[in-house]
Short mmCIF file of C-alpha atoms in Angstrom, two decimals:
data_model
loop_
_atom_site.label_atom_id
_atom_site.label_comp_id
_atom_site.label_asym_id
_atom_site.label_seq_id
_atom_site.Cartn_x
_atom_site.Cartn_y
_atom_site.Cartn_z
CA MET A 1 48.67 0.31 25.18
CA THR A 2 44.92 1.66 24.17
CA LEU A 3 43.77 2.05 20.79
CA SER A 4 40.72 4.87 19.90
CA LEU A 5 38.67 4.52 16.48
CA THR A 6 37.35 7.19 14.91
CA HIS A 7 35.03 7.28 11.93
CA VAL A 8 34.16 9.88 9.66
CA HIS A 9 31.06 8.40 7.75
CA GLY A 10 31.47 8.40 4.08
CA ASP A 11 35.41 8.96 3.95
CA ARG A 12 37.67 7.06 6.61
CA VAL A 13 37.85 5.39 9.84
CA THR A 14 41.36 6.76 11.73
CA VAL A 15 43.32 4.08 14.53
CA ALA A 16 45.14 5.91 17.16
CA HIS A 17 46.64 4.63 20.16
CA GLY A 18 47.82 6.01 23.06
CA ALA A 19 46.79 9.29 25.53
CA ALA A 20 48.32 11.23 22.73
CA GLY A 21 46.25 10.04 20.45
CA THR A 22 48.68 9.20 17.85
CA GLU A 23 47.03 8.30 14.31
CA LEU A 24 48.63 4.71 12.92
CA PHE A 25 46.58 4.98 10.36
CA SER A 26 43.48 6.28 8.37
CA TYR A 27 41.73 3.37 5.80
CA VAL A 28 40.05 5.71 3.45
CA TYR A 29 37.15 4.37 1.08
CA ARG A 30 35.28 7.12 -0.90
CA PRO A 31 35.62 7.20 -4.22
CA GLU A 32 38.52 9.15 -6.20
CA ALA A 33 39.27 9.82 -9.69
CA ALA A 34 38.38 7.36 -11.99
CA TRP A 35 41.68 7.14 -14.16
CA GLU A 36 43.17 6.16 -10.56
CA ALA A 37 41.11 2.83 -10.42
CA PRO A 38 39.20 4.11 -7.19
CA LYS A 39 39.61 1.79 -4.07
CA PRO A 40 39.82 1.74 -0.43
CA TYR A 41 43.58 2.33 1.03
CA LEU A 42 45.29 3.36 3.75
CA HIS A 43 47.24 6.49 4.11
CA PRO A 44 48.87 7.98 6.27
CA VAL A 45 50.32 4.70 7.81
CA ARG A 46 52.44 5.70 10.79
CA ALA A 47 55.14 4.34 13.25
CA LEU A 48 54.34 4.69 17.13
CA SER A 49 56.75 7.88 16.96
CA GLY A 50 54.48 9.18 14.37
CA ALA A 51 56.87 9.16 11.49
CA ILE A 52 54.71 8.62 8.55
CA VAL A 53 55.49 5.47 6.27
CA THR A 54 53.35 5.64 3.14
CA ASP A 55 53.39 8.02 0.43
CA TYR A 56 50.23 9.39 -1.59
CA ARG A 57 49.83 10.13 -5.19
CA PRO A 58 53.30 10.51 -5.90
CA ASN A 59 54.45 12.86 -9.36
CA ASP A 60 55.51 9.82 -10.88
CA HIS A 61 52.17 7.33 -10.09
CA ARG A 62 49.36 9.12 -8.98
CA TRP A 63 47.33 5.84 -8.51
CA HIS A 64 50.29 4.71 -5.55
CA LYS A 65 48.44 5.25 -2.33
CA GLY A 66 49.71 4.09 0.74
CA LEU A 67 48.43 0.42 1.36
CA GLN A 68 45.87 -0.85 -0.74
CA LEU A 69 44.94 -4.19 -2.65
CA THR A 70 45.47 -4.24 -6.69
CA ALA A 71 44.63 -5.74 -9.33
CA SER A 72 46.66 -4.70 -12.34
CA HIS A 73 45.50 -6.82 -15.05
CA LEU A 74 42.44 -8.73 -14.40
CA SER A 75 40.54 -10.22 -17.31
CA GLY A 76 41.74 -7.49 -19.54
CA GLN A 77 40.98 -4.57 -17.06
CA ASN A 78 42.83 -2.59 -14.88
CA LEU A 79 41.97 -2.16 -11.36
CA TRP A 80 45.50 -0.59 -10.74
CA GLY A 81 45.09 2.71 -12.10
CA GLY A 82 47.02 4.79 -14.93
CA ASN A 83 47.88 3.68 -17.87
CA THR A 84 48.02 -0.16 -18.80
CA TYR A 85 50.81 -2.40 -20.18
CA VAL A 86 50.00 -3.73 -23.39
CA HIS A 87 52.90 -6.17 -24.80
CA GLY A 88 54.79 -4.97 -27.64
CA GLU A 89 53.19 -1.47 -27.49
CA GLY A 90 54.72 -0.50 -23.66
CA TYR A 91 52.00 1.25 -21.00
CA ARG A 92 49.39 2.90 -22.90
CA ALA A 93 46.08 5.22 -21.91
CA LEU A 94 43.32 3.32 -22.13
CA PRO A 95 40.34 4.65 -19.59
CA GLU A 96 37.83 2.00 -21.16
CA ARG A 97 39.92 -0.51 -18.93
CA VAL A 98 40.49 0.97 -15.71
CA GLY A 99 37.95 -0.53 -13.03
CA SER A 100 37.41 0.26 -9.85
CA MET A 101 36.65 -1.21 -6.35
CA ALA A 102 33.62 0.11 -4.15
CA HIS A 103 32.97 0.33 -0.67
CA VAL A 104 29.60 -1.63 0.24
CA SER A 105 29.39 -1.53 4.05
CA PHE A 106 30.91 -2.31 7.13
CA GLU A 107 30.47 -5.33 9.24
CA GLU A 108 32.42 -4.61 12.12
CA VAL A 109 34.31 -1.02 12.89
CA GLY A 110 35.61 -1.16 16.42
CA ALA A 111 38.44 -0.76 19.29
CA GLU A 112 39.43 -2.09 22.40
CA ALA A 113 42.12 -1.81 24.43
CA ASP A 114 44.80 -3.88 22.63
CA ARG A 115 43.07 -4.11 19.37
CA ALA A 116 41.19 -2.77 16.61
CA VAL A 117 39.13 -3.86 13.46
CA ILE A 118 37.44 -2.98 10.40
CA ALA A 119 35.54 -5.53 8.43
CA GLU A 120 34.29 -4.50 5.25
CA ARG A 121 32.48 -5.85 2.17
CA LEU A 122 33.37 -4.53 -1.23
CA THR A 123 32.68 -4.74 -4.64
CA TRP A 124 34.77 -5.38 -8.19
CA HIS A 125 33.80 -3.96 -11.09
CA PRO A 126 34.96 -3.33 -14.54
CA HIS A 127 34.97 0.34 -16.48
CA GLY A 128 31.44 -0.48 -17.58
CA GLY A 129 30.31 -0.87 -14.23
CA GLU A 130 29.67 -4.77 -14.63
CA LEU A 131 29.93 -6.94 -10.70
CA TRP A 132 33.13 -9.12 -11.29
CA ALA A 133 33.62 -9.77 -7.64
CA GLU A 134 32.73 -9.27 -4.33
CA GLU A 135 35.38 -9.20 -1.38
CA GLU A 136 34.91 -9.90 2.25
CA ARG A 137 38.15 -7.50 4.43
CA ARG A 138 39.36 -7.68 7.65
CA ILE A 139 42.06 -5.54 8.78
CA GLU A 140 42.76 -5.79 12.12
CA VAL A 141 45.35 -3.50 14.78
CA ARG A 142 47.31 -5.75 17.49
CA ASP A 143 50.45 -6.10 19.09
CA VAL A 144 51.09 -2.71 20.17
CA ASP A 145 54.39 -2.60 21.69
CA PRO A 146 55.92 0.56 22.70
CA ASP A 147 59.03 -1.30 24.31
CA THR A 148 60.05 -2.46 20.82
CA GLY A 149 58.61 0.31 19.26
CA SER A 150 56.26 -1.85 16.77
CA TRP A 151 52.78 -2.58 16.12
CA THR A 152 51.14 -5.13 13.77
CA LEU A 153 48.42 -4.76 10.87
CA THR A 154 46.87 -7.89 9.70
CA TRP A 155 44.90 -7.92 6.34
CA THR A 156 42.62 -10.90 5.06
CA SER A 157 40.48 -10.68 2.13
CA ALA A 158 38.11 -13.04 0.49
CA VAL A 159 37.45 -12.60 -3.34
CA THR A 160 34.90 -14.30 -4.96
CA ASN A 161 34.03 -14.47 -8.47
CA ARG A 162 30.60 -13.66 -9.11
CA ARG A 163 31.01 -13.66 -13.16
CA ALA A 164 29.75 -16.64 -15.41
CA GLU A 165 33.58 -17.02 -16.64
CA PRO A 166 36.90 -17.22 -15.04
CA LEU A 167 38.79 -14.18 -13.54
CA ARG A 168 42.22 -13.84 -14.66
CA PHE A 169 44.89 -12.32 -12.38
CA GLY A 170 47.56 -11.15 -14.56
CA SER A 171 50.52 -8.29 -14.00
CA PRO A 172 52.85 -6.69 -16.35
CA THR A 173 55.25 -9.63 -16.33
CA THR A 174 52.57 -11.89 -17.30
CA HIS A 175 51.94 -9.84 -20.06
CA GLY A 176 55.54 -9.38 -21.20
CA ARG A 177 57.41 -7.10 -19.10
CA PRO A 178 60.20 -8.55 -16.97
CA ALA A 179 60.33 -7.81 -12.97
CA ALA A 180 56.99 -6.26 -13.07
CA GLY A 181 54.82 -8.70 -11.20
CA TYR A 182 52.78 -6.38 -9.53
CA THR A 183 49.65 -7.28 -8.21
CA GLY A 184 47.52 -7.74 -4.90
CA LEU A 185 48.54 -6.07 -1.32
CA PHE A 186 51.03 -3.17 -2.37
CA TRP A 187 52.85 -0.69 -0.10
CA ARG A 188 54.59 2.33 -1.94
CA GLY A 189 56.77 4.09 0.30
CA PRO A 190 57.81 7.55 0.95
CA ARG A 191 60.04 9.25 -0.99
CA ALA A 192 62.72 9.44 1.56
CA PHE A 193 62.73 5.60 1.76
CA ARG A 194 64.33 5.32 -1.76
CA GLY A 195 67.57 3.47 -1.58
CA GLY A 196 66.61 1.54 1.63
CA ARG A 197 67.51 -1.77 2.75
CA VAL A 198 65.51 -4.95 1.70
CA LEU A 199 65.79 -8.43 3.55
CA THR A 200 64.20 -11.63 3.34
CA ALA A 201 63.52 -15.03 5.53
CA GLU A 202 65.88 -16.90 3.08
CA SER A 203 68.77 -14.15 2.65
CA ALA A 204 70.53 -15.97 5.55
CA ALA A 205 70.56 -19.21 4.02
CA SER A 206 72.00 -18.02 0.78
CA ALA A 207 74.94 -16.47 2.59
CA GLU A 208 75.64 -19.51 4.34
CA SER A 209 75.93 -21.22 0.71
CA GLY A 210 78.33 -18.41 -0.60
CA GLU A 211 75.84 -16.29 -2.03
CA PRO A 212 75.25 -12.24 -1.45
CA ALA A 213 73.19 -12.25 1.86
CA ASP A 214 71.23 -9.39 0.50
CA ALA A 215 70.56 -10.80 -3.41
CA ASP A 216 67.85 -9.03 -5.44
CA PRO A 217 64.68 -10.81 -4.29
CA MET A 218 62.70 -9.28 -7.00
CA GLY A 219 60.39 -12.38 -8.38
CA SER A 220 61.23 -14.66 -5.50
CA SER A 221 59.50 -16.47 -3.08
CA ALA A 222 59.97 -16.14 0.82
CA ARG A 223 57.79 -16.31 4.00
CA TRP A 224 58.54 -12.89 4.68
CA LEU A 225 60.62 -9.83 3.37
CA ALA A 226 61.40 -6.66 5.42
CA TYR A 227 62.28 -2.76 4.08
CA VAL A 228 64.53 -0.47 6.18
CA GLY A 229 63.90 2.77 5.11
CA GLU A 230 65.61 6.42 6.61
CA HIS A 231 63.10 9.28 7.11
CA ASP A 232 63.28 12.74 5.85
CA GLY A 233 62.64 15.86 8.09
CA ARG A 234 63.36 14.02 11.32
CA ASP A 235 66.10 11.85 12.64
CA GLY A 236 66.11 7.50 12.15
CA HIS A 237 64.51 4.82 10.54
CA ALA A 238 61.74 2.82 10.29
CA THR A 239 61.27 -0.81 9.15
CA LEU A 240 58.14 -2.38 7.60
CA VAL A 241 57.68 -6.37 7.56
CA PHE A 242 55.92 -8.07 5.10
CA GLU A 243 54.54 -11.77 6.24
CA HIS A 244 52.64 -14.08 4.72
CA ALA A 245 49.86 -16.38 6.97
CA PRO A 246 50.41 -19.99 7.06
CA SER A 247 46.87 -20.41 5.38
CA ASN A 248 48.15 -18.66 1.92
CA ASP A 249 48.31 -21.23 -0.88
CA HIS A 250 52.02 -20.29 -1.39
CA SER A 251 53.52 -23.62 -0.65
CA GLY A 252 54.10 -24.67 -4.44
CA GLU A 253 52.26 -28.03 -4.10
CA LYS A 254 50.07 -28.98 -6.90
CA GLY A 255 46.96 -26.53 -6.72
CA THR A 256 48.42 -24.32 -4.97
CA HIS A 257 49.85 -20.77 -6.11
CA PRO A 258 53.07 -19.77 -4.97
CA ALA A 259 53.45 -16.27 -4.26
CA HIS A 260 56.34 -14.24 -5.53
CA TRP A 261 57.66 -10.75 -3.79
CA PHE A 262 57.73 -7.47 -5.99
CA VAL A 263 60.20 -4.91 -4.50
CA ARG A 264 61.89 -2.07 -5.88
CA SER A 265 63.85 0.40 -3.47
CA ASP A 266 65.00 2.25 -7.18
CA PRO A 267 63.64 4.91 -8.52
CA PHE A 268 61.11 4.06 -5.26
CA ALA A 269 60.33 2.01 -2.42
CA ALA A 270 57.77 -0.36 -3.22
CA VAL A 271 56.47 -3.67 -2.22
CA ALA A 272 53.79 -6.23 -3.17
CA PRO A 273 53.43 -10.19 -2.26
CA SER A 274 52.24 -10.36 -5.87
CA TRP A 275 49.23 -13.05 -6.58
CA ALA A 276 50.56 -13.61 -10.28
CA PHE A 277 54.10 -12.66 -10.53
CA HIS A 278 55.18 -15.05 -13.14
CA GLU A 279 51.84 -16.81 -14.35
CA GLU A 280 48.63 -15.85 -14.23
CA LEU A 281 46.08 -16.96 -11.35
CA VAL A 282 42.97 -18.37 -12.60
CA LEU A 283 39.82 -17.99 -10.43
CA PRO A 284 36.72 -20.01 -11.68
CA PRO A 285 32.97 -18.94 -11.21
CA GLY A 286 31.76 -19.17 -7.85
CA GLU A 287 35.00 -19.96 -6.45
CA THR A 288 36.80 -17.72 -3.26
CA LEU A 289 40.60 -16.53 -3.34
CA ALA A 290 41.49 -16.08 0.24
CA ARG A 291 44.79 -14.51 0.95
CA ALA A 292 46.30 -12.79 4.75
CA TYR A 293 48.87 -11.04 5.16
CA ARG A 294 50.94 -9.38 8.14
CA VAL A 295 52.73 -6.20 8.31
CA VAL A 296 54.82 -5.11 11.15
CA VAL A 297 55.28 -1.38 11.35
CA ALA A 298 58.62 -0.80 13.63
CA ASP A 299 60.51 2.37 14.63
CA GLY A 300 64.34 1.99 13.75
CA ALA A 301 66.58 0.00 11.45
CA TRP A 302 66.03 -3.68 12.31
CA ASP A 303 68.23 -6.40 11.21
CA ARG A 304 67.43 -9.85 9.80
CA ALA A 305 67.57 -11.48 13.19
CA ARG A 306 65.54 -8.86 15.22
CA VAL A 307 62.99 -9.60 12.46
CA ALA A 308 63.10 -13.12 12.97
CA ALA A 309 62.78 -13.11 16.61
CA HIS A 310 60.09 -10.44 16.48
CA LEU A 311 57.86 -12.59 13.92
CA ALA A 312 58.37 -15.91 16.43
CA GLY A 313 56.83 -14.30 19.18
CA LEU A 314 53.54 -13.31 17.17
CA THR A 315 50.47 -15.52 16.67
CA TRP A 316 48.15 -15.07 13.57
#
């Protein structure tokens, strides 16, 4: 299946597939409102059918934009956007804590018949504008498969601390709010996806042990997590599968930092493989935090067996 790419310089890169030119996503990298912690994001993201599977600036959280990399609590700064959670005080409007991630350059932007690549350099900044981190980001489209109605996006980020002191990645949960460990790669689903079904790689094993097969995975660790939602405006469902790369440090061994899932289906659809759900992640000066994820976007309501079989047939 032929992929094509269109670059509107200073604004966005759009990847499409097929003779009809169905857009799979736009990668928007122009600056936006400071209060929303400007950063690049993917929106709209579409299934092969053309159905949109992301939301943009919803009225409950204007800083939720499709699929993006975030840092809700970073050494006292908020690169997530909006109000900042303060223990004992709740969410407060603290514009002096809202930072940004800025596009610097593209190392590669191109598409071949079966793969598209966006490789980018970015910088991370607190509200005052100092350089806190440099990031090398690579987004690839591959495994476009009309037979299964799916395509795959891989997202790899390497974030290097450029401060003279450690960068401390946290979340509202590390600062006292239960079940709010969001930070890292974050997806906001369409409003119609509220109340969707959540599946994880570990759910089947839990069912065999007598526990509910689809117990709340909030804050748990699992190799992959799938979200099934139903569209408004058109018939049918879509399934998004989020998976850790084998190279990620999430095994729980000494010296690693296990990832835990932040996931909600009510009051809105959202998923993030959190870098800092239960405890802070500390990145020393000069060191690099590298993470890679795979997101499968599929038409239809996939069950656990179909997700597992599909992932088994993919390579990183």
